[in-house]
């Protein structure tokens, strides 16, 4: 997408992925400056997490003191979910960074007042929402903080105006994206692993909040750290989970900003424990600090694993290598379902010698993500002209597409071809089919 022209990106957004349009345009600009392949694709996410860590440190400093801020800023990039999205060429790390800095701007606007600060808060949070529209749930956390902190009516009114501007600014994108709602049909009820991770994070945050106890805000600390951090940690995620019966939308990366609240609570709690340890509670403090150190040390193996291909469900590099290894000159290829053609886009050269039997118009020519395919009858006829076909498809046991084109692919292969070999590559299956006796 980023290598397409601005006009091509714009036309594609009319068919799919409007919610990621701003990110595609941003990455188009990055590649125009430096076409550095995967390094250029991932660099903005790395820089975003580094920037977010600075913002977390400044928020912690404002609400709990310098040492708490430094600890929170150091803990933030150690959180496994943050490490994951720091590595990926997607918008989630950028959104998290913008939410971090919008939170800092909110605090400065509350404590120092002034229309310019409120305008900056509105602009930064709106940008986050335009990068991914579900960032709008951040307003729930910010609103809870504002209303629970006993702030003057003028501040509450200013925040309400800012929140209204963000909502109005997002409305056109939100309205248009409903026409592409089928793109999130894959989201179901929260799975056990995602739910468990959130519950563990929430419980850890609540434990740290208990260590902190309640503190009264003062002129230098406009809101209580616990109020802000727990709101960021819990409210956006709970809202998406509660909406599941109406419309399943909960995916943990959509609310990655919960890690901001978690880092703030852990950093402030560790600072509180350190201060208590210096006061006559040395034994309890030492034990707690040792336990915290052990917990942080336990994250390093997780971080190491997250730097391996096995930590990802889809590995486009490995798919390309597997296809190169099994393909012979003159072979054809089928993608089942058609959306798996996206695996070719990272390394198109690996598929260049293969005839794509179902493809009528390429993704670029059709202004789509995956290209457009022939009619079911034409796909069947083209498959019958081939001797050997490399099928790139989902693992066995995954739900089968009911589309007539996908049914034609499956039925024709089953009736006229035999399976020669099959290779599993993370969540992909590379299977060679041939006419009987041609393996």
Coordinates of C-alpha atoms in Angstrom, one line a residue:
X1 CA 0.0 0.0 0.0
X2 CA 2.7 2.4 0.9
X3 CA 4.4 2.0 -2.4
X4 CA 1.3 2.9 -4.4
X5 CA 0.8 6.5 -5.5
X6 CA -1.4 8.8 -3.4
X7 CA -4.1 8.5 -6.0
X8 CA -4.0 4.7 -5.9
X9 CA -4.1 4.7 -2.1
X10 CA -7.1 7.1 -2.2
X11 CA -9.0 4.9 -4.6
X12 CA -8.2 1.8 -2.7
X13 CA -9.6 3.3 0.5
X14 CA -12.9 3.6 -1.2
X15 CA -13.1 -0.2 -1.3
X16 CA -11.2 -1.3 1.9
X17 CA -9.2 -0.2 4.9
X18 CA -10.4 3.4 5.2
X19 CA -9.6 3.2 8.9
X20 CA -5.9 2.8 8.0
X21 CA -5.8 5.4 5.3
X22 CA -3.8 8.0 7.3
X23 CA -1.3 5.4 8.3
X24 CA -0.9 4.3 4.6
X25 CA -0.3 7.9 3.6
X26 CA 2.2 8.4 6.4
X27 CA 4.2 5.3 5.3
X28 CA 4.0 6.5 1.7
X29 CA 5.8 9.6 2.8
X30 CA 8.4 7.5 4.8
X31 CA 9.2 5.4 1.8
X32 CA 9.4 8.5 -0.4
X33 CA 12.2 9.7 2.0
X34 CA 13.9 6.4 2.4
X35 CA 12.9 3.2 0.7
X36 CA 14.5 1.0 3.3
X37 CA 12.2 -2.1 3.0
X38 CA 11.2 -3.7 6.2
X39 CA 13.5 -1.5 8.3
X40 CA 11.8 1.6 7.0
X41 CA 8.4 0.0 7.5
X42 CA 9.1 -0.8 11.2
X43 CA 11.2 2.2 12.2
X44 CA 8.2 4.5 12.9
X45 CA 6.9 2.0 15.4
X46 CA 10.3 1.8 17.1
X47 CA 10.5 5.6 17.3
X48 CA 6.9 5.8 18.5
X49 CA 7.5 3.5 21.5
X50 CA 10.6 5.4 22.4
X51 CA 8.6 8.7 22.2
X52 CA 5.8 7.1 24.2
X53 CA 8.3 6.0 26.9
X54 CA 9.4 9.6 27.3
X55 CA 5.8 10.8 27.6
X56 CA 5.0 8.1 30.2
X57 CA 8.1 9.3 32.2
X58 CA 6.9 12.9 32.1
X59 CA 3.4 12.0 33.1
X60 CA 4.8 10.0 36.0
X61 CA 7.1 12.8 37.0
X62 CA 4.2 15.3 37.0
X63 CA 1.9 13.1 39.1
X64 CA 4.3 11.1 41.4
X65 CA 7.7 12.6 41.2
X66 CA 10.9 12.3 39.2
X67 CA 11.9 8.8 40.3
X68 CA 8.5 7.4 39.7
X69 CA 8.5 9.0 36.3
X70 CA 11.8 7.5 35.4
X71 CA 10.7 4.0 36.6
X72 CA 7.5 4.2 34.7
X73 CA 9.3 5.3 31.5
X74 CA 11.7 2.4 31.8
X75 CA 9.0 -0.2 32.6
X76 CA 6.8 0.8 29.7
X77 CA 8.9 -0.7 26.9
X78 CA 9.5 -3.8 28.9
X79 CA 5.8 -4.7 28.8
X80 CA 5.5 -7.6 26.3
X81 CA 2.6 -6.2 24.3
X82 CA 4.5 -2.9 23.9
X83 CA 7.6 -4.8 22.7
X84 CA 5.5 -6.7 20.1
X85 CA 4.0 -3.6 18.5
X86 CA 7.3 -1.7 18.6
X87 CA 8.5 -4.3 16.1
X88 CA 5.6 -4.3 13.7
X89 CA 4.9 -2.1 10.7
X90 CA 1.4 -1.2 11.8
X91 CA -0.2 1.9 13.3
X92 CA -0.7 0.7 16.9
X93 CA 2.5 1.9 18.4
X94 CA 2.0 5.4 16.8
X95 CA -1.5 5.5 18.2
X96 CA -0.3 4.6 21.6
X97 CA 2.4 7.3 21.5
X98 CA -0.2 9.9 20.4
X99 CA -2.5 8.9 23.3
X100 CA 0.4 9.2 25.7
X101 CA 1.2 12.7 24.6
X102 CA -2.5 13.7 24.5
X103 CA -2.7 12.6 28.1
X104 CA 0.3 14.7 29.0
X105 CA -1.2 17.7 27.2
X106 CA -4.5 17.1 29.1
X107 CA -2.6 17.4 32.4
X108 CA -0.8 20.5 31.3
X109 CA -4.0 22.1 30.1
X110 CA -5.7 21.3 33.5
X111 CA -2.8 22.7 35.6
X112 CA -1.8 25.7 33.5
X113 CA -5.0 26.4 31.6
X114 CA -5.0 28.3 28.3
X115 CA -6.8 27.7 25.0
X116 CA -3.6 26.7 23.1
X117 CA -3.0 23.7 25.3
X118 CA -6.6 22.5 24.9
X119 CA -6.2 23.0 21.2
X120 CA -3.0 20.9 21.2
X121 CA -4.7 18.2 23.2
X122 CA -7.6 18.1 20.8
X123 CA -5.3 17.9 17.7
X124 CA -3.1 15.2 19.0
X125 CA -6.0 13.0 20.2
X126 CA -7.9 13.5 17.0
X127 CA -4.8 12.4 15.0
X128 CA -4.6 9.3 17.1
X129 CA -8.3 8.6 16.3
X130 CA -7.8 9.2 12.6
X131 CA -4.9 6.6 12.7
X132 CA -7.2 4.1 14.3
X133 CA -10.8 5.2 15.1
X134 CA -11.1 3.0 18.2
X135 CA -8.6 5.3 19.9
X136 CA -11.7 7.4 20.6
X137 CA -12.4 5.2 23.7
X138 CA -9.5 7.1 25.3
X139 CA -12.1 9.9 25.8
X140 CA -13.8 7.6 28.3
X141 CA -10.6 7.3 30.4
X142 CA -9.8 11.0 30.1
X143 CA -13.4 12.0 31.0
X144 CA -13.5 9.7 34.0
X145 CA -10.2 11.3 35.2
X146 CA -11.6 14.9 34.7
X147 CA -14.9 14.2 36.4
X148 CA -13.5 12.2 39.3
X149 CA -10.8 14.7 40.2
X150 CA -13.0 17.5 41.6
X151 CA -11.8 20.0 39.0
X152 CA -13.4 23.5 38.4
X153 CA -16.3 23.8 36.1
X154 CA -14.3 25.8 33.6
X155 CA -11.9 22.8 33.2
X156 CA -14.7 20.3 32.8
X157 CA -16.3 22.6 30.2
X158 CA -13.0 23.0 28.3
X159 CA -12.5 19.2 28.3
X160 CA -16.1 18.7 27.1
X161 CA -15.5 21.1 24.2
X162 CA -12.3 19.3 23.3
X163 CA -14.0 15.9 23.4
X164 CA -16.8 17.2 21.2
X165 CA -14.3 18.5 18.7
X166 CA -12.5 15.1 18.6
X167 CA -15.8 13.3 18.1
X168 CA -17.0 15.6 15.3
X169 CA -13.6 15.4 13.6
X170 CA -13.7 11.6 13.7
X171 CA -17.4 11.4 12.6
X172 CA -16.8 11.4 8.8
X173 CA -14.3 8.6 8.9
X174 CA -16.4 6.6 11.4
X175 CA -19.5 7.0 9.2
X176 CA -17.7 5.9 6.1
X177 CA -15.9 3.0 7.7
X178 CA -19.3 1.4 8.6
X179 CA -19.6 0.7 4.8
X180 CA -16.6 -1.6 5.2
X181 CA -17.7 -3.2 8.4
X182 CA -17.3 -6.7 7.0
X183 CA -13.5 -6.3 7.4
X184 CA -13.9 -6.8 11.1
X185 CA -16.3 -9.7 10.8
X186 CA -13.4 -12.0 11.9
X187 CA -13.5 -10.6 15.4
X188 CA -15.4 -12.9 17.7
X189 CA -15.8 -13.1 21.5
X190 CA -12.6 -12.4 23.4
X191 CA -10.6 -15.6 23.6
X192 CA -9.3 -17.0 26.9
X193 CA -5.7 -15.9 26.3
X194 CA -6.5 -12.2 25.6
X195 CA -8.9 -12.1 28.5
X196 CA -6.4 -13.6 30.9
X197 CA -3.7 -11.2 29.9
X198 CA -6.0 -8.2 30.5
X199 CA -7.2 -9.6 33.9
X200 CA -3.6 -10.2 35.0
X201 CA -2.7 -6.6 34.0
X202 CA -5.7 -5.2 35.7
X203 CA -5.1 -7.1 38.9
X204 CA -1.4 -6.0 38.9
X205 CA -2.5 -2.4 38.4
X206 CA -5.0 -2.6 41.2
X207 CA -2.3 -4.1 43.5
X208 CA 0.0 -1.3 42.7
X209 CA -2.8 1.2 43.3
X210 CA -3.3 -0.4 46.7
X211 CA 0.4 0.1 47.5
X212 CA 0.2 3.8 46.5
X213 CA -2.9 4.6 48.6
X214 CA -4.9 7.7 48.0
X215 CA -3.1 11.1 47.6
X216 CA -4.7 14.5 47.3
X217 CA -4.0 16.4 44.1
X218 CA -2.2 19.7 44.6
X219 CA -1.3 22.7 42.4
X220 CA 1.7 20.8 40.8
X221 CA -0.2 17.5 40.5
X222 CA -3.6 18.3 38.9
X223 CA -5.1 14.8 39.2
X224 CA -4.3 11.7 41.3
X225 CA -2.1 9.3 39.5
X226 CA -4.3 6.3 40.6
X227 CA -7.4 7.9 39.0
X228 CA -5.7 8.5 35.7
X229 CA -3.7 5.3 35.4
X230 CA -6.6 3.0 36.4
X231 CA -8.9 4.8 34.0
X232 CA -6.5 4.2 31.1
X233 CA -5.7 0.7 32.2
X234 CA -9.3 -0.6 32.7
X235 CA -12.1 1.5 31.1
X236 CA -11.3 1.4 27.4
X237 CA -10.8 -2.4 27.4
X238 CA -13.9 -3.0 29.5
X239 CA -16.0 -0.9 27.2
X240 CA -15.0 -2.9 24.1
X241 CA -15.6 -6.2 26.0
X242 CA -19.0 -5.0 27.1
X243 CA -19.9 -4.1 23.5
X244 CA -19.1 -7.7 22.3
X245 CA -22.8 -8.9 22.4
X246 CA -23.7 -5.9 20.2
X247 CA -20.6 -5.9 17.9
X248 CA -17.4 -7.8 18.7
X249 CA -14.6 -5.3 18.5
X250 CA -12.2 -6.2 21.3
X251 CA -8.6 -7.0 20.2
X252 CA -5.9 -6.1 22.6
X253 CA -3.9 -4.0 20.1
X254 CA -6.9 -1.8 19.6
X255 CA -6.5 -0.6 23.2
X256 CA -2.7 -0.8 23.5
X257 CA -2.8 2.4 25.5
X258 CA -3.8 0.4 28.6
X259 CA 0.0 -0.2 29.0
X260 CA 0.4 3.5 29.8
X261 CA -1.7 3.1 32.9
X262 CA 0.0 -0.1 33.9
X263 CA 3.5 1.4 33.5
X264 CA 2.5 4.5 35.6
X265 CA 1.1 2.3 38.4
X266 CA 4.1 0.0 38.5
X267 CA 6.6 2.8 38.4
X268 CA 4.9 4.8 41.2
X269 CA 4.4 1.7 43.3
X270 CA 8.1 0.8 43.0
X271 CA 9.1 4.4 44.0
X272 CA 6.7 4.2 47.0
X273 CA 8.3 0.9 48.1
X274 CA 11.8 2.4 47.7
X275 CA 10.9 5.3 49.9
X276 CA 9.3 3.1 52.5
X277 CA 12.4 0.8 52.5
X278 CA 14.5 3.9 53.4
X279 CA 12.3 4.5 56.4
X280 CA 12.5 1.6 58.9
X281 CA 10.7 -0.9 56.7
X282 CA 13.8 -2.2 55.1
X283 CA 13.0 -5.9 55.3
X284 CA 9.5 -5.7 53.7
X285 CA 10.8 -3.2 51.1
X286 CA 13.8 -5.3 50.2
X287 CA 11.6 -8.4 49.7
X288 CA 9.1 -6.5 47.6
X289 CA 11.8 -4.9 45.5
X290 CA 13.4 -8.3 45.0
X291 CA 10.1 -9.7 43.9
X292 CA 9.6 -6.8 41.5
X293 CA 13.1 -7.3 40.1
X294 CA 12.4 -11.0 39.6
X295 CA 9.2 -10.2 37.8
X296 CA 10.9 -7.8 35.5
X297 CA 13.7 -10.3 34.9
X298 CA 11.1 -12.9 33.9
X299 CA 10.0 -10.6 31.1
X300 CA 13.3 -10.8 29.3
X301 CA 12.7 -14.4 28.0
X302 CA 9.4 -13.2 26.7
X303 CA 11.1 -10.3 25.0
X304 CA 13.6 -12.7 23.4
X305 CA 10.8 -14.9 22.1
X306 CA 9.0 -11.9 20.7
X307 CA 12.1 -11.3 18.5
X308 CA 11.7 -14.7 16.7
X309 CA 9.5 -15.5 13.7
X310 CA 7.7 -18.1 15.7
X311 CA 6.1 -15.4 17.8
X312 CA 4.0 -14.2 14.9
X313 CA 1.0 -16.0 13.4
X314 CA 1.9 -15.0 9.8
X315 CA 5.5 -14.9 8.4
X316 CA 5.4 -13.6 4.8
X317 CA 9.2 -14.3 4.4
X318 CA 8.8 -17.9 5.4
X319 CA 5.8 -18.3 3.0
X320 CA 7.8 -16.9 0.2
X321 CA 10.8 -19.2 0.9
X322 CA 8.5 -22.3 1.1
X323 CA 6.9 -21.5 -2.2
X324 CA 10.3 -21.0 -3.8
X325 CA 11.5 -24.4 -2.5
X326 CA 8.5 -26.4 -3.8
X327 CA 7.7 -24.6 -7.1
X328 CA 9.0 -25.9 -10.4
X329 CA 9.1 -24.0 -13.7
X330 CA 5.7 -23.9 -15.3
X331 CA 3.8 -24.3 -12.0
X332 CA 0.7 -22.4 -11.2
X333 CA -0.5 -21.0 -7.9
X334 CA -3.8 -20.6 -6.0
X335 CA -4.6 -18.5 -3.0
X336 CA -7.3 -20.0 -0.8
X337 CA -8.9 -17.8 0.3
X338 CA -8.1 -14.9 -2.0
X339 CA -7.1 -12.6 0.8
X340 CA -4.0 -14.8 1.4
X341 CA -2.6 -13.2 -1.8
X342 CA -1.4 -10.5 0.6
X343 CA 1.4 -12.8 1.6
X344 CA 2.9 -12.3 -1.9
X345 CA 3.2 -8.5 -1.5
X346 CA 6.3 -8.5 0.7
X347 CA 8.4 -10.6 -1.7
X348 CA 6.6 -10.6 -5.1
X349 CA 9.7 -12.0 -6.8
X350 CA 9.2 -15.4 -5.2
X351 CA 5.9 -15.7 -7.0
X352 CA 6.8 -14.1 -10.3
X353 CA 7.3 -17.3 -12.3
X354 CA 4.0 -18.8 -11.2
X355 CA 0.7 -18.3 -13.0
X356 CA -2.0 -17.1 -10.6
X357 CA -5.0 -19.1 -11.9
X358 CA -7.7 -17.2 -10.2
X359 CA -6.4 -13.6 -10.5
X360 CA -8.2 -11.4 -13.0
X361 CA -6.9 -8.0 -11.9
X362 CA -3.9 -7.3 -9.6
X363 CA -4.3 -5.5 -6.3
X364 CA -2.8 -2.3 -7.8
X365 CA -4.8 -2.5 -11.0
X366 CA -8.0 -3.1 -9.2
X367 CA -7.4 -0.6 -6.4
X368 CA -8.0 -3.3 -3.8
X369 CA -6.0 -5.1 -1.1
X370 CA -6.0 -8.6 -2.6
X371 CA -6.9 -8.2 -6.3
X372 CA -10.1 -9.3 -8.0
X373 CA -10.7 -12.9 -9.3
X374 CA -12.4 -14.5 -12.2
X375 CA -15.9 -16.0 -12.0
X376 CA -16.2 -19.5 -10.5
X377 CA -16.6 -21.1 -13.9
X378 CA -13.6 -19.4 -15.3
X379 CA -11.5 -20.3 -12.3
X380 CA -12.5 -23.9 -12.7
X381 CA -11.6 -23.9 -16.4
X382 CA -8.2 -22.3 -15.7
X383 CA -7.4 -24.8 -13.0
X384 CA -8.1 -27.7 -15.4
X385 CA -5.4 -26.3 -17.8
X386 CA -2.7 -26.8 -15.2
X387 CA -0.5 -29.8 -14.4
X388 CA 0.9 -28.8 -11.0
X389 CA -0.5 -26.2 -8.7
X390 CA 1.0 -24.7 -5.5
X391 CA -1.9 -23.9 -3.2
X392 CA -1.3 -21.3 -0.4
X393 CA -4.0 -21.6 2.1
X394 CA -5.0 -21.6 5.8
X395 CA -4.3 -24.4 8.2
X396 CA -6.6 -27.4 8.2
X397 CA -9.5 -26.8 10.7
X398 CA -9.9 -23.1 9.9
X399 CA -13.4 -22.0 8.8
X400 CA -13.8 -22.4 5.1
X401 CA -15.0 -19.5 2.9
X402 CA -18.5 -20.0 1.5
X403 CA -17.8 -17.8 -1.5
X404 CA -18.5 -19.6 -4.8
X405 CA -15.0 -18.8 -6.1
X406 CA -13.4 -20.5 -3.1
X407 CA -15.7 -23.5 -3.4
X408 CA -14.8 -23.9 -7.1
X409 CA -11.1 -23.9 -6.1
X410 CA -11.5 -26.6 -3.5
X411 CA -13.9 -28.8 -5.5
X412 CA -11.8 -28.8 -8.6
X413 CA -8.6 -29.6 -6.8
X414 CA -10.3 -32.4 -4.9
X415 CA -11.8 -33.9 -8.1
X416 CA -9.0 -33.7 -10.6
X417 CA -5.7 -33.4 -8.6
X418 CA -3.8 -35.4 -6.0
X419 CA -1.8 -33.9 -3.1
X420 CA 1.9 -34.4 -3.6
X421 CA 3.4 -32.6 -0.5
X422 CA 2.5 -30.1 2.1
X423 CA 4.4 -27.8 4.4
X424 CA 3.2 -25.8 7.4
X425 CA 4.6 -22.3 7.8
X426 CA 3.3 -20.7 11.0
X427 CA -0.4 -20.1 10.1
X428 CA -0.1 -21.0 6.4
X429 CA -0.1 -24.3 4.6
X430 CA 1.8 -24.7 1.3
X431 CA 0.4 -27.7 -0.6
X432 CA 1.5 -29.0 -4.0
X433 CA -1.3 -30.5 -6.1
X434 CA -0.7 -32.4 -9.4
X435 CA -2.5 -34.4 -11.9
X436 CA -2.4 -38.1 -11.0
X437 CA 1.0 -39.5 -11.7
X438 CA 2.6 -36.0 -12.2
X439 CA 3.9 -35.4 -8.7

